[in-house]
Amino acid sequence: MRLLLLTLCIILFWGNTLRLEAKKHFFSNYNFCHITEEAGLPNNSVTAVMKDSFGYIWVATQDGLARYDGYRFLSYGVKEPLYRLKGNYAYTLCEDRQKRLWVGSDAGLDLIDLQTGLSVPAADLGATSELSTLFNSFVRSGHRW
């Protein structure tokens, strides 16, 4: 019984030591930083994050959308003159094959051309009545956290 207890203690000690070394190795190989509103994020409450095919990081928040290039943010929202969204509470993000970003928010769908960064009007899609309805309806991801 003592041999079993001693073996178990050695295994636990050795496992804990390996785990600490792995953690130290992981964090020494990567740079981590916290990006907040002070750095330009529209809101600290993030609802979705994705990387597009051009390498930009898109961050959906409770107060708009932001595109991050690794240095600064470009904000999208209802009050932005050039980069306007229908609703500020962005829930979900998805890139399609035509290199467009679909943004689901509390006010409906927004579509952004990733090459220009500008919104694509729903009328330019030749939208059917079902798709037009979706563009003006509350859109939220099916994910449950």
PDB file of C-alpha atoms in Angstrom:
ATOM      1  CA  MET A   1       0.000   0.000   0.000  1.00  0.00           C
ATOM      2  CA  ARG A   2       2.869   2.375   0.802  1.00  0.00           C
ATOM      3  CA  LEU A   3       4.504   1.590  -2.520  1.00  0.00           C
ATOM      4  CA  LEU A   4       1.268   2.453  -4.354  1.00  0.00           C
ATOM      5  CA  LEU A   5       0.911   5.716  -2.414  1.00  0.00           C
ATOM      6  CA  LEU A   6       4.556   6.630  -3.055  1.00  0.00           C
ATOM      7  CA  THR A   7       4.173   5.866  -6.771  1.00  0.00           C
ATOM      8  CA  LEU A   8       1.026   7.993  -6.961  1.00  0.00           C
ATOM      9  CA  CYS A   9       2.773  10.928  -5.241  1.00  0.00           C
ATOM     10  CA  ILE A  10       5.734  10.704  -7.630  1.00  0.00           C
ATOM     11  CA  ILE A  11       3.414  10.624 -10.655  1.00  0.00           C
ATOM     12  CA  LEU A  12       1.429  13.630  -9.402  1.00  0.00           C
ATOM     13  CA  PHE A  13       4.579  15.631  -8.623  1.00  0.00           C
ATOM     14  CA  TRP A  14       6.184  14.768 -11.978  1.00  0.00           C
ATOM     15  CA  GLY A  15       2.948  15.567 -13.873  1.00  0.00           C
ATOM     16  CA  ASN A  16       2.603  18.924 -12.138  1.00  0.00           C
ATOM     17  CA  THR A  17       6.222  19.791 -12.933  1.00  0.00           C
ATOM     18  CA  LEU A  18       5.714  18.922 -16.620  1.00  0.00           C
ATOM     19  CA  ARG A  19       2.544  21.016 -16.753  1.00  0.00           C
ATOM     20  CA  LEU A  20       4.327  24.052 -15.301  1.00  0.00           C
ATOM     21  CA  GLU A  21       7.198  23.667 -17.769  1.00  0.00           C
ATOM     22  CA  ALA A  22       4.770  23.378 -20.692  1.00  0.00           C
ATOM     23  CA  LYS A  23       2.939  26.518 -19.545  1.00  0.00           C
ATOM     24  CA  LYS A  24       6.200  28.445 -19.197  1.00  0.00           C
ATOM     25  CA  HIS A  25       7.329  27.256 -22.661  1.00  0.00           C
ATOM     26  CA  PHE A  26       4.000  28.237 -24.282  1.00  0.00           C
ATOM     27  CA  PHE A  27       3.883  31.773 -22.872  1.00  0.00           C
ATOM     28  CA  SER A  28       7.547  32.440 -23.633  1.00  0.00           C
ATOM     29  CA  ASN A  29       6.961  31.711 -27.353  1.00  0.00           C
ATOM     30  CA  TYR A  30       3.988  34.052 -27.882  1.00  0.00           C
ATOM     31  CA  ASN A  31       3.245  37.698 -27.226  1.00  0.00           C
ATOM     32  CA  PHE A  32      -0.043  38.435 -25.487  1.00  0.00           C
ATOM     33  CA  CYS A  33      -1.675  41.798 -25.006  1.00  0.00           C
ATOM     34  CA  HIS A  34      -5.108  42.998 -23.971  1.00  0.00           C
ATOM     35  CA  ILE A  35      -6.869  45.184 -26.494  1.00  0.00           C
ATOM     36  CA  THR A  36      -9.560  47.399 -24.993  1.00  0.00           C
ATOM     37  CA  GLU A  37     -11.559  50.538 -25.703  1.00  0.00           C
ATOM     38  CA  GLU A  38      -8.468  52.607 -24.880  1.00  0.00           C
ATOM     39  CA  ALA A  39      -6.775  51.092 -27.945  1.00  0.00           C
ATOM     40  CA  GLY A  40      -9.778  51.852 -30.182  1.00  0.00           C
ATOM     41  CA  LEU A  41     -12.098  48.871 -29.720  1.00  0.00           C
ATOM     42  CA  PRO A  42     -15.716  50.150 -29.885  1.00  0.00           C
ATOM     43  CA  ASN A  43     -16.682  48.265 -26.720  1.00  0.00           C
ATOM     44  CA  ASN A  44     -15.032  45.792 -24.357  1.00  0.00           C
ATOM     45  CA  SER A  45     -18.013  43.404 -24.645  1.00  0.00           C
ATOM     46  CA  VAL A  46     -16.971  41.262 -27.619  1.00  0.00           C
ATOM     47  CA  THR A  47     -19.582  38.997 -29.209  1.00  0.00           C
ATOM     48  CA  ALA A  48     -17.604  37.537 -32.150  1.00  0.00           C
ATOM     49  CA  VAL A  49     -14.081  37.523 -33.588  1.00  0.00           C
ATOM     50  CA  MET A  50     -12.857  36.293 -36.961  1.00  0.00           C
ATOM     51  CA  LYS A  51      -9.867  36.607 -39.276  1.00  0.00           C
ATOM     52  CA  ASP A  52     -10.704  37.302 -42.920  1.00  0.00           C
ATOM     53  CA  SER A  53      -8.877  36.057 -46.006  1.00  0.00           C
ATOM     54  CA  PHE A  54      -6.859  39.305 -46.172  1.00  0.00           C
ATOM     55  CA  GLY A  55      -5.507  38.807 -42.649  1.00  0.00           C
ATOM     56  CA  TYR A  56      -7.589  41.451 -40.867  1.00  0.00           C
ATOM     57  CA  ILE A  57      -9.144  40.647 -37.505  1.00  0.00           C
ATOM     58  CA  TRP A  58     -12.819  41.606 -37.252  1.00  0.00           C
ATOM     59  CA  VAL A  59     -14.259  42.158 -33.788  1.00  0.00           C
ATOM     60  CA  ALA A  60     -18.024  42.375 -33.266  1.00  0.00           C
ATOM     61  CA  THR A  61     -19.006  44.169 -30.077  1.00  0.00           C
ATOM     62  CA  GLN A  62     -22.093  45.458 -28.305  1.00  0.00           C
ATOM     63  CA  ASP A  63     -21.326  48.919 -29.671  1.00  0.00           C
ATOM     64  CA  GLY A  64     -20.261  48.325 -33.260  1.00  0.00           C
ATOM     65  CA  LEU A  65     -17.748  46.452 -35.381  1.00  0.00           C
ATOM     66  CA  ALA A  66     -14.005  46.984 -35.692  1.00  0.00           C
ATOM     67  CA  ARG A  67     -11.401  45.874 -38.201  1.00  0.00           C
ATOM     68  CA  TYR A  68      -7.963  45.418 -36.642  1.00  0.00           C
ATOM     69  CA  ASP A  69      -4.820  45.401 -38.795  1.00  0.00           C
ATOM     70  CA  GLY A  70      -2.414  44.630 -35.946  1.00  0.00           C
ATOM     71  CA  TYR A  71      -1.783  48.301 -35.184  1.00  0.00           C
ATOM     72  CA  ARG A  72      -5.079  50.185 -35.119  1.00  0.00           C
ATOM     73  CA  PHE A  73      -8.842  49.803 -35.406  1.00  0.00           C
ATOM     74  CA  LEU A  74     -11.206  50.974 -38.111  1.00  0.00           C
ATOM     75  CA  SER A  75     -14.674  51.329 -36.567  1.00  0.00           C
ATOM     76  CA  TYR A  76     -18.035  50.537 -38.146  1.00  0.00           C
ATOM     77  CA  GLY A  77     -21.299  51.635 -36.522  1.00  0.00           C
ATOM     78  CA  VAL A  78     -24.561  53.513 -36.878  1.00  0.00           C
ATOM     79  CA  LYS A  79     -22.880  56.891 -36.314  1.00  0.00           C
ATOM     80  CA  GLU A  80     -19.901  56.347 -38.630  1.00  0.00           C
ATOM     81  CA  PRO A  81     -20.247  58.495 -41.788  1.00  0.00           C
ATOM     82  CA  LEU A  82     -18.360  56.222 -44.201  1.00  0.00           C
ATOM     83  CA  TYR A  83     -18.396  52.843 -42.454  1.00  0.00           C
ATOM     84  CA  ARG A  84     -22.047  52.610 -41.457  1.00  0.00           C
ATOM     85  CA  LEU A  85     -23.942  49.656 -39.992  1.00  0.00           C
ATOM     86  CA  LYS A  86     -27.697  49.320 -39.457  1.00  0.00           C
ATOM     87  CA  GLY A  87     -27.289  48.335 -35.814  1.00  0.00           C
ATOM     88  CA  ASN A  88     -24.523  48.731 -33.277  1.00  0.00           C
ATOM     89  CA  TYR A  89     -25.028  45.444 -31.416  1.00  0.00           C
ATOM     90  CA  ALA A  90     -23.144  43.110 -33.783  1.00  0.00           C
ATOM     91  CA  TYR A  91     -23.653  39.428 -32.951  1.00  0.00           C
ATOM     92  CA  THR A  92     -22.054  37.321 -35.641  1.00  0.00           C
ATOM     93  CA  LEU A  93     -19.589  37.477 -38.554  1.00  0.00           C
ATOM     94  CA  CYS A  94     -19.061  35.321 -41.634  1.00  0.00           C
ATOM     95  CA  GLU A  95     -16.988  35.663 -44.815  1.00  0.00           C
ATOM     96  CA  ASP A  96     -18.386  34.302 -48.090  1.00  0.00           C
ATOM     97  CA  ARG A  97     -16.615  33.088 -51.251  1.00  0.00           C
ATOM     98  CA  GLN A  98     -16.953  36.515 -52.901  1.00  0.00           C
ATOM     99  CA  LYS A  99     -14.766  38.039 -50.149  1.00  0.00           C
ATOM    100  CA  ARG A 100     -17.657  39.798 -48.430  1.00  0.00           C
ATOM    101  CA  LEU A 101     -18.249  39.997 -44.696  1.00  0.00           C
ATOM    102  CA  TRP A 102     -21.772  39.291 -43.474  1.00  0.00           C
ATOM    103  CA  VAL A 103     -22.490  41.033 -40.176  1.00  0.00           C
ATOM    104  CA  GLY A 104     -25.535  39.978 -38.165  1.00  0.00           C
ATOM    105  CA  SER A 105     -26.828  42.597 -35.740  1.00  0.00           C
ATOM    106  CA  ASP A 106     -29.887  43.643 -33.792  1.00  0.00           C
ATOM    107  CA  ALA A 107     -31.054  45.657 -36.833  1.00  0.00           C
ATOM    108  CA  GLY A 108     -30.453  43.027 -39.524  1.00  0.00           C
ATOM    109  CA  LEU A 109     -27.718  41.969 -41.896  1.00  0.00           C
ATOM    110  CA  ASP A 110     -24.974  44.212 -43.188  1.00  0.00           C
ATOM    111  CA  LEU A 111     -22.678  43.210 -46.019  1.00  0.00           C
ATOM    112  CA  ILE A 112     -19.151  44.625 -46.311  1.00  0.00           C
ATOM    113  CA  ASP A 113     -16.909  44.234 -49.353  1.00  0.00           C
ATOM    114  CA  LEU A 114     -13.604  43.127 -47.833  1.00  0.00           C
ATOM    115  CA  GLN A 115     -11.545  44.521 -50.721  1.00  0.00           C
ATOM    116  CA  THR A 116     -12.880  48.080 -50.337  1.00  0.00           C
ATOM    117  CA  GLY A 117     -14.084  47.972 -46.733  1.00  0.00           C
ATOM    118  CA  LEU A 118     -17.365  49.597 -47.781  1.00  0.00           C
ATOM    119  CA  SER A 119     -20.928  48.426 -47.251  1.00  0.00           C
ATOM    120  CA  VAL A 120     -22.718  46.665 -50.089  1.00  0.00           C
ATOM    121  CA  PRO A 121     -26.379  47.753 -50.415  1.00  0.00           C
ATOM    122  CA  ALA A 122     -28.877  44.873 -50.375  1.00  0.00           C
ATOM    123  CA  ALA A 123     -30.333  46.242 -53.620  1.00  0.00           C
ATOM    124  CA  ASP A 124     -27.027  45.491 -55.370  1.00  0.00           C
ATOM    125  CA  LEU A 125     -27.533  41.783 -54.641  1.00  0.00           C
ATOM    126  CA  GLY A 126     -30.797  41.502 -56.542  1.00  0.00           C
ATOM    127  CA  ALA A 127     -32.220  40.220 -53.289  1.00  0.00           C
ATOM    128  CA  THR A 128     -35.344  38.104 -53.207  1.00  0.00           C
ATOM    129  CA  SER A 129     -38.129  39.079 -50.825  1.00  0.00           C
ATOM    130  CA  GLU A 130     -36.948  36.448 -48.328  1.00  0.00           C
ATOM    131  CA  LEU A 131     -33.388  37.789 -48.375  1.00  0.00           C
ATOM    132  CA  SER A 132     -34.629  41.392 -48.171  1.00  0.00           C
ATOM    133  CA  THR A 133     -36.626  40.460 -45.074  1.00  0.00           C
ATOM    134  CA  LEU A 134     -33.516  38.914 -43.528  1.00  0.00           C
ATOM    135  CA  PHE A 135     -31.524  42.089 -44.205  1.00  0.00           C
ATOM    136  CA  ASN A 136     -33.972  43.977 -41.985  1.00  0.00           C
ATOM    137  CA  SER A 137     -34.522  41.364 -39.252  1.00  0.00           C
ATOM    138  CA  PHE A 138     -32.724  40.698 -35.988  1.00  0.00           C
ATOM    139  CA  VAL A 139     -29.827  38.317 -36.761  1.00  0.00           C
ATOM    140  CA  ARG A 140     -27.994  36.372 -34.098  1.00  0.00           C
ATOM    141  CA  SER A 141     -25.637  33.419 -34.221  1.00  0.00           C
ATOM    142  CA  GLY A 142     -26.959  29.991 -33.291  1.00  0.00           C
ATOM    143  CA  HIS A 143     -24.035  29.469 -30.876  1.00  0.00           C
ATOM    144  CA  ARG A 144     -24.806  29.145 -27.206  1.00  0.00           C
ATOM    145  CA  TRP A 145     -21.907  29.808 -24.865  1.00  0.00           C
TER     146      TRP A 145
END
